[in-house]
mmCIF file of N, CA and C in Angstrom:
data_model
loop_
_atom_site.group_PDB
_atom_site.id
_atom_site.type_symbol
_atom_site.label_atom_id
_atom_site.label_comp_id
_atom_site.label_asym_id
_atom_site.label_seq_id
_atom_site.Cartn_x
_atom_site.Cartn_y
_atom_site.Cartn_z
ATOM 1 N N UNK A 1 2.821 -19.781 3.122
ATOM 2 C CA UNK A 1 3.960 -20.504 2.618
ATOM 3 C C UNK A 1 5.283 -19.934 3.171
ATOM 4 N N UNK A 2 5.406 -18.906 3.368
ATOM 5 C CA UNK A 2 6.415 -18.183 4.008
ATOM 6 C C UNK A 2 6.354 -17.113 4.992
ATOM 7 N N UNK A 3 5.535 -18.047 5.671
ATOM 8 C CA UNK A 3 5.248 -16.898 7.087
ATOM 9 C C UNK A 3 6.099 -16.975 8.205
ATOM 10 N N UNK A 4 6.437 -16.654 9.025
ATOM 11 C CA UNK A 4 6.163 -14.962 9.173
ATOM 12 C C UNK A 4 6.637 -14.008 8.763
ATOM 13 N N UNK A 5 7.457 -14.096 7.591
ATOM 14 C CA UNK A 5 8.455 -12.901 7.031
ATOM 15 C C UNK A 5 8.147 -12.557 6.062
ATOM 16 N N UNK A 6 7.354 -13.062 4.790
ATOM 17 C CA UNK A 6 6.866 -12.526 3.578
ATOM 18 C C UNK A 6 8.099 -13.589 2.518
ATOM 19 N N UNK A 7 7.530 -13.122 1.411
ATOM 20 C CA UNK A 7 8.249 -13.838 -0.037
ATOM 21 C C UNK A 7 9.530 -13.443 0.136
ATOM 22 N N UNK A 8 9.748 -12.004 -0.007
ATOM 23 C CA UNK A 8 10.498 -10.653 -0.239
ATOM 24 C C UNK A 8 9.956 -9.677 -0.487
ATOM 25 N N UNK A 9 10.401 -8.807 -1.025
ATOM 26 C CA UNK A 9 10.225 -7.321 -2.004
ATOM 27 C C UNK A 9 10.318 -7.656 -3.079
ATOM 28 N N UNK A 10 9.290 -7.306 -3.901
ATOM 29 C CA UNK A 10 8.805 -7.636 -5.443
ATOM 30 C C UNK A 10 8.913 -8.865 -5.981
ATOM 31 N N UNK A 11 7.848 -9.719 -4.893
ATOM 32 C CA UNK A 11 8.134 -11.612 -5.200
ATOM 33 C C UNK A 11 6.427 -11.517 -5.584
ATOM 34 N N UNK A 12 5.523 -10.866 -5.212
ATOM 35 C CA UNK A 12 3.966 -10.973 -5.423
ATOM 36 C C UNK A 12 3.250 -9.673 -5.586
ATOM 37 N N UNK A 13 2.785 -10.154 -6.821
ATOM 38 C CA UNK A 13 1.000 -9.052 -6.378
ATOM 39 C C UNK A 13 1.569 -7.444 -6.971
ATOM 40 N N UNK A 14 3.211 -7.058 -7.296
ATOM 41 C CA UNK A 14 3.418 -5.697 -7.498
ATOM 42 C C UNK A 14 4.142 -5.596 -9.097
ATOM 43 N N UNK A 15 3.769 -4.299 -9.054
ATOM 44 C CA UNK A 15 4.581 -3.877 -10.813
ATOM 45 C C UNK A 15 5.807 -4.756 -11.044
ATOM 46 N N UNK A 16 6.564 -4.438 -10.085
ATOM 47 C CA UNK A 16 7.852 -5.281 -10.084
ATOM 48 C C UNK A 16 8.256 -6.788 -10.168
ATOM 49 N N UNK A 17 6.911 -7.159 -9.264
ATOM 50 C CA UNK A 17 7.129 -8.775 -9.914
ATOM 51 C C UNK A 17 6.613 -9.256 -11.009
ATOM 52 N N UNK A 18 5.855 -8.275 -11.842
ATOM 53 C CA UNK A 18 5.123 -8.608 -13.399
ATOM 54 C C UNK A 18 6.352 -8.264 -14.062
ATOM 55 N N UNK A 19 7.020 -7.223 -14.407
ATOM 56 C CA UNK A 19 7.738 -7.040 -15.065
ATOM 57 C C UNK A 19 8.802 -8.260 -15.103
ATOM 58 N N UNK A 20 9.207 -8.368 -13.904
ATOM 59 C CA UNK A 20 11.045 -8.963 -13.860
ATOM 60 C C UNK A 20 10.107 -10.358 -13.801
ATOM 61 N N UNK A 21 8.723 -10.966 -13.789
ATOM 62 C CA UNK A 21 8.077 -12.683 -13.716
ATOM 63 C C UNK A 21 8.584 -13.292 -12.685
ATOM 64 N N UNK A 22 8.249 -12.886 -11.486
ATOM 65 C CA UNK A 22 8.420 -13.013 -9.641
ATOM 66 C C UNK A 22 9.289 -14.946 -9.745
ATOM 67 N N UNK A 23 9.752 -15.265 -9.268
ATOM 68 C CA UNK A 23 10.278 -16.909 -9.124
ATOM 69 C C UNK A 23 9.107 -17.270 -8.315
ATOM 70 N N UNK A 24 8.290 -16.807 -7.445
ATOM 71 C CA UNK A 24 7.752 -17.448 -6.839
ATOM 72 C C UNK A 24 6.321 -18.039 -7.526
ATOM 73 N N UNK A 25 5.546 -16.790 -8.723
ATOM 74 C CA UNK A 25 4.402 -17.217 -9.659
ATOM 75 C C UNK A 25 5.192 -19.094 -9.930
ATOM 76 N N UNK A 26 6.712 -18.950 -10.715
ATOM 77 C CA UNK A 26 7.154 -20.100 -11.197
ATOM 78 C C UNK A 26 6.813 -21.679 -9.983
ATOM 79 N N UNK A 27 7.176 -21.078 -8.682
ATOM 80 C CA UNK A 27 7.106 -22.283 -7.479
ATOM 81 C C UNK A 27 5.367 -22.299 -7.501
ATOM 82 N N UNK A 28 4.672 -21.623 -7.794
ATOM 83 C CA UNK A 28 3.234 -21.670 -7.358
ATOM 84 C C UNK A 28 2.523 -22.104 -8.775
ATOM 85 N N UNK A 29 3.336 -22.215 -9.702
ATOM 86 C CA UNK A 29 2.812 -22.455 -11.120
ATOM 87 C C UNK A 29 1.980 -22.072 -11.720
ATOM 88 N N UNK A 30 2.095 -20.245 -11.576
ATOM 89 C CA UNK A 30 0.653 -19.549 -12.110
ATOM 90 C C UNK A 30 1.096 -19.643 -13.419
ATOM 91 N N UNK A 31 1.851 -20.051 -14.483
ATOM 92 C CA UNK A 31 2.285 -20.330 -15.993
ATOM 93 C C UNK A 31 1.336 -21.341 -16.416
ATOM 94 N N UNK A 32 0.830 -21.929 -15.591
ATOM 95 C CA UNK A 32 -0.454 -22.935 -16.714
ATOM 96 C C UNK A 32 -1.833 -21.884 -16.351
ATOM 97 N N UNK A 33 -1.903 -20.977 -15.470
ATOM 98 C CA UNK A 33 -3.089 -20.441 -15.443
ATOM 99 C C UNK A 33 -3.232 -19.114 -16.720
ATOM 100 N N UNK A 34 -3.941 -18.720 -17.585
ATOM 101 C CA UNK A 34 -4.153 -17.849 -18.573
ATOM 102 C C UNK A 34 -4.537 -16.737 -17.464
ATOM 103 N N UNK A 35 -4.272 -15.710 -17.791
ATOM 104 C CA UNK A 35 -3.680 -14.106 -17.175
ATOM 105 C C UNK A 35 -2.824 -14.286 -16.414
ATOM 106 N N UNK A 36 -1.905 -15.643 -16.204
ATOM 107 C CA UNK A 36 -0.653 -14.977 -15.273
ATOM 108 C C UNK A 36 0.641 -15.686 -16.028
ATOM 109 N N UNK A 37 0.503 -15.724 -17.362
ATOM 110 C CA UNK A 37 1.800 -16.258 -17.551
ATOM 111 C C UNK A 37 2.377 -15.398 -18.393
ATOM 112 N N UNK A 38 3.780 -15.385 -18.309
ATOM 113 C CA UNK A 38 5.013 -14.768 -18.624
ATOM 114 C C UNK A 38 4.398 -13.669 -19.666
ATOM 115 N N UNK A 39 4.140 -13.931 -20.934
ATOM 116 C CA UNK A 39 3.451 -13.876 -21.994
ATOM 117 C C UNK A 39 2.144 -13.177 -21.766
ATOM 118 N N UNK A 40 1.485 -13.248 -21.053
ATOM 119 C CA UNK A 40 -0.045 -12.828 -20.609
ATOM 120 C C UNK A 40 -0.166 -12.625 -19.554
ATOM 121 N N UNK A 41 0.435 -11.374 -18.552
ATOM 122 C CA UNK A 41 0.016 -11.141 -17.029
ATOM 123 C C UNK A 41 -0.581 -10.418 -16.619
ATOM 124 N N UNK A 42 -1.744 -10.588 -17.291
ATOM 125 C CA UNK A 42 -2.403 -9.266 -16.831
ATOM 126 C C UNK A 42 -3.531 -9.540 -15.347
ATOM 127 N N UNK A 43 -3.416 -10.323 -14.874
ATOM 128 C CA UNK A 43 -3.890 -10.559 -13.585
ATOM 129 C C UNK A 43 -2.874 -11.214 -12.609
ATOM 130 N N UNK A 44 -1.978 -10.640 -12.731
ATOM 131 C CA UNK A 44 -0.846 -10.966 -11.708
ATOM 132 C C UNK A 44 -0.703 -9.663 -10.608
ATOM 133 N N UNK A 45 -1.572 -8.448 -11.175
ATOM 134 C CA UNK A 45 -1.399 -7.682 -10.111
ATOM 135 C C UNK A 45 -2.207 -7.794 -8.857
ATOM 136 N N UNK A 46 -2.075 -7.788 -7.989
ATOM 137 C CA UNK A 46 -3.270 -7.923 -7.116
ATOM 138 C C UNK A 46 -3.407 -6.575 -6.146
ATOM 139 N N UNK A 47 -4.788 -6.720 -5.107
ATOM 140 C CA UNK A 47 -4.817 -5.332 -4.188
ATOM 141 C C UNK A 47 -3.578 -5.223 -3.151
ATOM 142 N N UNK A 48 -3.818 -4.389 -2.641
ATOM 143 C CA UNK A 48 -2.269 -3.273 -1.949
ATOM 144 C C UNK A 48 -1.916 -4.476 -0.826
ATOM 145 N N UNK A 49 -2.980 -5.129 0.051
ATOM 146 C CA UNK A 49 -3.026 -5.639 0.983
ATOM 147 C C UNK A 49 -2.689 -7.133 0.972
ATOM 148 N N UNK A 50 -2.732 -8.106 0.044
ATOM 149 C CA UNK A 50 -2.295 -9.211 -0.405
ATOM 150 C C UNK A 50 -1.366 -9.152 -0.850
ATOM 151 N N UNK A 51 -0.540 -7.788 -1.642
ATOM 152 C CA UNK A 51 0.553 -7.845 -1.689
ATOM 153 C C UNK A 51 1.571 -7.823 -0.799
ATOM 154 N N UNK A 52 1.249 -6.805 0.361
ATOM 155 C CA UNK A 52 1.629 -6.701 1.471
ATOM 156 C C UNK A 52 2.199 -8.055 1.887
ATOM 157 N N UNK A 53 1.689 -8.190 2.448
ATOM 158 C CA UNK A 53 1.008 -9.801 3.437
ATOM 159 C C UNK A 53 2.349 -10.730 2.770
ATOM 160 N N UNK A 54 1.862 -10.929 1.319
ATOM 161 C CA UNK A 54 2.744 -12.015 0.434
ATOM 162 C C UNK A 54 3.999 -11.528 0.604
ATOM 163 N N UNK A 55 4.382 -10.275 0.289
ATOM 164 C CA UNK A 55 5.879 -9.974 0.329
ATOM 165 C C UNK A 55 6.593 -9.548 1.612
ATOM 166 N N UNK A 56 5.651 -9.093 2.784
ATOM 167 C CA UNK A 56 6.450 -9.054 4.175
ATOM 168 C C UNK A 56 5.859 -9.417 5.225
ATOM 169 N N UNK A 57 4.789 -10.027 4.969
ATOM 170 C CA UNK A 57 4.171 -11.668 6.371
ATOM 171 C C UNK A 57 3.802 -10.541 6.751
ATOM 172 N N UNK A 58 3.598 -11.306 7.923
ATOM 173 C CA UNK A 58 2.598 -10.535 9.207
ATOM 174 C C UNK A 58 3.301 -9.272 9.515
ATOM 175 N N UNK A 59 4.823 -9.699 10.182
ATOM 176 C CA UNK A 59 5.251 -8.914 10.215
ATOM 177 C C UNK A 59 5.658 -7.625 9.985
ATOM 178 N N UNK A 60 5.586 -7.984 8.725
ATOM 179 C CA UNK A 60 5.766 -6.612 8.054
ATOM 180 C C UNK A 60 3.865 -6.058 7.953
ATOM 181 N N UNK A 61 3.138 -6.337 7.805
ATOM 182 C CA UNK A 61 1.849 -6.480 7.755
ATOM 183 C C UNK A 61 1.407 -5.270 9.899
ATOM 184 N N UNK A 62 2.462 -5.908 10.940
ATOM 185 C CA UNK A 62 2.138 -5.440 12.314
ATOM 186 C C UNK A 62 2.887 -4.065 12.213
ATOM 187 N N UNK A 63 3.800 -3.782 11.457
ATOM 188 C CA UNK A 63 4.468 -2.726 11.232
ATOM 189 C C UNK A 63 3.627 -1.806 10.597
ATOM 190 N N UNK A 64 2.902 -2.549 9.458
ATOM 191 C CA UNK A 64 2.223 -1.242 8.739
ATOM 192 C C UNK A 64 1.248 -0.872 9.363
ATOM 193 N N UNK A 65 0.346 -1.739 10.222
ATOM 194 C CA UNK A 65 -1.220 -1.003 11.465
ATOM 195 C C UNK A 65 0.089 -0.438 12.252
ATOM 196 N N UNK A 66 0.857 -0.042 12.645
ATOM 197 C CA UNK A 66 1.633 0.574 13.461
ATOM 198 C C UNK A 66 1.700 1.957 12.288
ATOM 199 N N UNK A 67 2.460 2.295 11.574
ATOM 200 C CA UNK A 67 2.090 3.304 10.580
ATOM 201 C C UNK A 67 0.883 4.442 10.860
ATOM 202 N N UNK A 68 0.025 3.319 10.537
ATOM 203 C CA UNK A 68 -1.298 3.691 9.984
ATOM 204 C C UNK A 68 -1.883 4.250 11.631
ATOM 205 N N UNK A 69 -1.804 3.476 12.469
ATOM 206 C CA UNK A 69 -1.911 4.449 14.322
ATOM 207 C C UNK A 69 -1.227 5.667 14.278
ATOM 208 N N UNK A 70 -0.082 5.859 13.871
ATOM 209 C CA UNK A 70 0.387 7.155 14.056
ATOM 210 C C UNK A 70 0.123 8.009 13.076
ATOM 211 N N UNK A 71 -0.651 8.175 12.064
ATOM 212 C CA UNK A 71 -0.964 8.714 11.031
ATOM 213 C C UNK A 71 -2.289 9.063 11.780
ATOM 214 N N UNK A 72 -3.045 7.993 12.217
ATOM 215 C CA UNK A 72 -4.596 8.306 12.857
ATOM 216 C C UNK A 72 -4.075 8.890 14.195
ATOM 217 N N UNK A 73 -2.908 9.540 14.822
ATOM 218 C CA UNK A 73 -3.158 10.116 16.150
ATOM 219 C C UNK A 73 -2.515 11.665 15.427
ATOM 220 N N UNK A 74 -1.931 11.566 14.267
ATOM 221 C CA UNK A 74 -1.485 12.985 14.160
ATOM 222 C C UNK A 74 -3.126 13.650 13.517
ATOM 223 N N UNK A 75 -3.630 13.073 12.871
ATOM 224 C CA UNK A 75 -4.610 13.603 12.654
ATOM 225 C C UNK A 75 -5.620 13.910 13.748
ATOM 226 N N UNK A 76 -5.577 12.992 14.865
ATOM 227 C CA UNK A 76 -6.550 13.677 15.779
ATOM 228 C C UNK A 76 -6.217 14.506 16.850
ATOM 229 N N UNK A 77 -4.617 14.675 16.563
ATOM 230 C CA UNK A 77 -3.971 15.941 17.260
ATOM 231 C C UNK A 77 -4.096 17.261 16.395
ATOM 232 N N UNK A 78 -4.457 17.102 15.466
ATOM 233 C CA UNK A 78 -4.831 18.453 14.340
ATOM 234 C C UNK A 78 -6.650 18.700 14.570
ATOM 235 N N UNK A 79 -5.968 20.101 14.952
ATOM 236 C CA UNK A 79 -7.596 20.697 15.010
ATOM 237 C C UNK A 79 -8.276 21.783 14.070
ATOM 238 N N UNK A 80 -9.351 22.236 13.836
ATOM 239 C CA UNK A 80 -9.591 23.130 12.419
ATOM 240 C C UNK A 80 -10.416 22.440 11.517
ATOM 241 N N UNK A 81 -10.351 23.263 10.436
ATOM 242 C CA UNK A 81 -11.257 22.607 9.696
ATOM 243 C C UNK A 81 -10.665 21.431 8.672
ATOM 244 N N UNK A 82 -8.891 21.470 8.270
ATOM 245 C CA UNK A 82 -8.999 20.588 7.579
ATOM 246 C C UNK A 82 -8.572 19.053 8.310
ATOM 247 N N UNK A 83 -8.842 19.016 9.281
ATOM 248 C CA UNK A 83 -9.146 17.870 10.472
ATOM 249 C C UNK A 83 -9.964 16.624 9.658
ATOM 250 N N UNK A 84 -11.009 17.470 9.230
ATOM 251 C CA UNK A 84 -12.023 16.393 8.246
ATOM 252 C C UNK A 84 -11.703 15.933 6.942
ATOM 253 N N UNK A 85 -11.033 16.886 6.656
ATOM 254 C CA UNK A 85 -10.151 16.746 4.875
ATOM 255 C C UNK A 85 -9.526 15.955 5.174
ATOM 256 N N UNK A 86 -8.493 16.102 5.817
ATOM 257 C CA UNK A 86 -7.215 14.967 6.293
ATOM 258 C C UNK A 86 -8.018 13.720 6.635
ATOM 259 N N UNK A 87 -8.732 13.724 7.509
ATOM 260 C CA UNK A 87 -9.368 12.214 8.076
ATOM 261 C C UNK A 87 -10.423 11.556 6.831
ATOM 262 N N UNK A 88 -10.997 12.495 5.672
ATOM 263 C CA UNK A 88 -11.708 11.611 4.376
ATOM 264 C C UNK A 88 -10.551 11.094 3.646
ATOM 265 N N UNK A 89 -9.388 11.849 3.203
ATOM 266 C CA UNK A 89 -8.178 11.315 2.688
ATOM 267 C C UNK A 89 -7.984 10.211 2.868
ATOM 268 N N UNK A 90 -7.641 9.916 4.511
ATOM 269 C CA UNK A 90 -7.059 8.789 4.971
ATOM 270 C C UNK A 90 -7.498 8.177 5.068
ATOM 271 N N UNK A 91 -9.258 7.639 5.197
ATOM 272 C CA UNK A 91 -10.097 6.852 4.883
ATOM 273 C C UNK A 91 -10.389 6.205 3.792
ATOM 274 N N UNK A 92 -10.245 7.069 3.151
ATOM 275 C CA UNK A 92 -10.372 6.516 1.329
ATOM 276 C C UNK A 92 -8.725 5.841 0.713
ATOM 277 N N UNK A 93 -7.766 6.555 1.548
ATOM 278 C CA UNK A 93 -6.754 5.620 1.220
ATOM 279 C C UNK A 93 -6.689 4.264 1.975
ATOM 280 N N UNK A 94 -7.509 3.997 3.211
ATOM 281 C CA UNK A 94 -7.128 2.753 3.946
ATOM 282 C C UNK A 94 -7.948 1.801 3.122
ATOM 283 N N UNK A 95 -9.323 1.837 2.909
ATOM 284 C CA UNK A 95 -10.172 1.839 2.236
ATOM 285 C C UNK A 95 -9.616 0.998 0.885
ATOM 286 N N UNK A 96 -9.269 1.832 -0.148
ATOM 287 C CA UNK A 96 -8.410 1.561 -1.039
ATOM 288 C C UNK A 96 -7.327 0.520 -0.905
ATOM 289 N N UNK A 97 -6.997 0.208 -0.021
ATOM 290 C CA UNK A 97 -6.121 -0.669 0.507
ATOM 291 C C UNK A 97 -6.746 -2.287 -0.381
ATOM 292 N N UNK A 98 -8.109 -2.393 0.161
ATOM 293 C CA UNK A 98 -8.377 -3.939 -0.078
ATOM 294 C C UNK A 98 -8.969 -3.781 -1.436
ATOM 295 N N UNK A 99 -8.829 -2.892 -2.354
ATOM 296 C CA UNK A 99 -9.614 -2.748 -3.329
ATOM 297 C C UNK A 99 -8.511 -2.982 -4.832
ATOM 298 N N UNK A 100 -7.759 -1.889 -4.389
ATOM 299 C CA UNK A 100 -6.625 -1.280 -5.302
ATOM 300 C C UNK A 100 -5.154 -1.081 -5.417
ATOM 301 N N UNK A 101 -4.417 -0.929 -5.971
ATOM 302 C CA UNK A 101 -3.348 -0.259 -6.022
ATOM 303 C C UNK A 101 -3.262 1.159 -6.065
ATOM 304 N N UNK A 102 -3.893 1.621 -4.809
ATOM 305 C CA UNK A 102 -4.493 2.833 -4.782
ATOM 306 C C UNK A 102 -2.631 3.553 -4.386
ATOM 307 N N UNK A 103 -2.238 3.159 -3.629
ATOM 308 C CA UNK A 103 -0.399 4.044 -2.798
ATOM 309 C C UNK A 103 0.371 3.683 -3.247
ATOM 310 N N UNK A 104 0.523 3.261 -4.653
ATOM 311 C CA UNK A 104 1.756 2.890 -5.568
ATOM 312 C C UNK A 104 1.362 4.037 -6.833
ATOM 313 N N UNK A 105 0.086 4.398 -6.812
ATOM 314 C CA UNK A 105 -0.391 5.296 -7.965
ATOM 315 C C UNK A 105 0.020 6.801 -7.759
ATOM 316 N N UNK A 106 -0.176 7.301 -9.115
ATOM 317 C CA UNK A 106 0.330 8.524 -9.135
ATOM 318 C C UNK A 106 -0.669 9.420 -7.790
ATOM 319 N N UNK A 107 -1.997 9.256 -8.282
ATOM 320 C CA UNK A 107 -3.149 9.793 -6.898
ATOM 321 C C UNK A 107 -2.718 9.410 -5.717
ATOM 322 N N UNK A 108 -2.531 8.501 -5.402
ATOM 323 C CA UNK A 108 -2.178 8.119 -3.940
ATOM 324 C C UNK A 108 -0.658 8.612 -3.243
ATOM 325 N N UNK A 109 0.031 9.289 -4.058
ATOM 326 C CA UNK A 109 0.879 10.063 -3.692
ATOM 327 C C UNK A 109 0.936 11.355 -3.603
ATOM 328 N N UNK A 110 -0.069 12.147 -5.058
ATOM 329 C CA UNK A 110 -0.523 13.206 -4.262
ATOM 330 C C UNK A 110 -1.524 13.130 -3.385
ATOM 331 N N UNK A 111 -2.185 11.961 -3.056
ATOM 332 C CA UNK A 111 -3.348 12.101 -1.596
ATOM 333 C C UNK A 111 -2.376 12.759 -0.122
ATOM 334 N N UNK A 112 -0.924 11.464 -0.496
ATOM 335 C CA UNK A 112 -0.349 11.726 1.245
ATOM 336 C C UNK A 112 0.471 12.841 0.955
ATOM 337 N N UNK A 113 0.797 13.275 -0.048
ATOM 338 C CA UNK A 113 1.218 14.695 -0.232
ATOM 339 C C UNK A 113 0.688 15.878 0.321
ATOM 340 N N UNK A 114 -0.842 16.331 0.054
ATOM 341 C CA UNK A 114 -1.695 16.986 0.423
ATOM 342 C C UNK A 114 -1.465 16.183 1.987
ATOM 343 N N UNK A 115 -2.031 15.379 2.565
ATOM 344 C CA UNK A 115 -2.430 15.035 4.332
ATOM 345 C C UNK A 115 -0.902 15.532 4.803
ATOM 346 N N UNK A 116 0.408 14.990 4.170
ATOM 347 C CA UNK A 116 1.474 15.536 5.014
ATOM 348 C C UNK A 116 1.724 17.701 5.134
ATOM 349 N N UNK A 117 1.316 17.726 4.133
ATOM 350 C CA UNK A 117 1.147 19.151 3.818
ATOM 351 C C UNK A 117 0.606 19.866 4.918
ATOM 352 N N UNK A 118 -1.171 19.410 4.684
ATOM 353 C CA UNK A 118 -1.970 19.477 6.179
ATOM 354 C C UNK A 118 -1.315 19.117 7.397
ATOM 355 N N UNK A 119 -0.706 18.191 7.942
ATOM 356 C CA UNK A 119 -0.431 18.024 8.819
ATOM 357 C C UNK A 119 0.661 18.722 9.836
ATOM 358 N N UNK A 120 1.831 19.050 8.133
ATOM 359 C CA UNK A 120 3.131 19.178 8.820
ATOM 360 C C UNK A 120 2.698 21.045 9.076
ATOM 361 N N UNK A 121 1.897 21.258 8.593
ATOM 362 C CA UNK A 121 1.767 23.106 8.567
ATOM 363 C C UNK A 121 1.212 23.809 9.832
ATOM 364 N N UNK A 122 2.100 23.656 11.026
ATOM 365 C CA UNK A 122 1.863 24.002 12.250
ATOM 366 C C UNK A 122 1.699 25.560 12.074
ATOM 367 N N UNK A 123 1.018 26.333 13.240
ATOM 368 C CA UNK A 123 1.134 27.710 13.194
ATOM 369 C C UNK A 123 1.564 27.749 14.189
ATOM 370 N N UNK A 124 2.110 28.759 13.599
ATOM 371 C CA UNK A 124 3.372 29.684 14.664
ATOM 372 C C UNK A 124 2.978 30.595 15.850
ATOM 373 N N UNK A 125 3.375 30.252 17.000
ATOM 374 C CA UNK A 125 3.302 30.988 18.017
ATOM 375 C C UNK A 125 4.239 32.272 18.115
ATOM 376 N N UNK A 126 2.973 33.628 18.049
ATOM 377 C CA UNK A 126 4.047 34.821 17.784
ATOM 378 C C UNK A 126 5.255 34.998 19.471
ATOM 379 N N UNK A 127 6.447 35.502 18.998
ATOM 380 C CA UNK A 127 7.225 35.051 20.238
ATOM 381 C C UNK A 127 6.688 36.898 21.195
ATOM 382 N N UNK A 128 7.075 36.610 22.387
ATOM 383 C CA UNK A 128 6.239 37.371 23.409
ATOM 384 C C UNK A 128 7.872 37.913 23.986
#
């Protein structure tokens, strides 16, 4: 309906459009459907990835596999053992993607907490 750019920011599928009752549920008339009206929304949230999509199109959608490449090359520029820690993390968060509201949750922030942790913790070359 509004491709290629998305709804907006907090028009579908997120905390924000349950709370504030998105204008767009109103244009799509989820108010005659029972779990999405004003009064009763408790299935107005949807997974990470449909929200995506709905609120920033493709576009915003080609931006985030762009993200998600450079996240998968810093990890395979990290060598050691937590190489594998970092790469189950990030699996289970991509993963999570079509399932959940897994990276709006409190867990899914300490997940990329811990991987940036791992990642950013270079060792030091003693100087010569």
């Amino acid at each position: 309906m509004y491709a290629p750019f998305g709804s907006g920011f907090a028009t579908f599928g997120s905390g924000s459009s349950v709370k504030n009752y998105s204008p767009l549920y109103d244009v799509l008339e989820y108010y005659r459907i029972y779990g999405f009206t004003r009064e009763n929304p408790q299935f107005l949230n949807d997974s990470y990835i449909a929200m995506f999509i709905a609120q920033f199109g493709y576009i915003g959608m080609a931006c985030f596999v762009g993200i998600v490449l450079l996240f998968l090359l810093m990890i395979s520029k990290r060598s050691g053992n937590l190489q594998a820690f970092v790469l189950v993390l990030f699996l289970y968060a991509v993963t999570s993607l079509f399932t959940e509201l897994y990276l709006t949750t409190s867990l899914g922030i300490v997940t990329f907490f811990l991987m940036g942790t791992v990642l950013g913790n270079e060792e030091k070359k003693p100087d010569i």
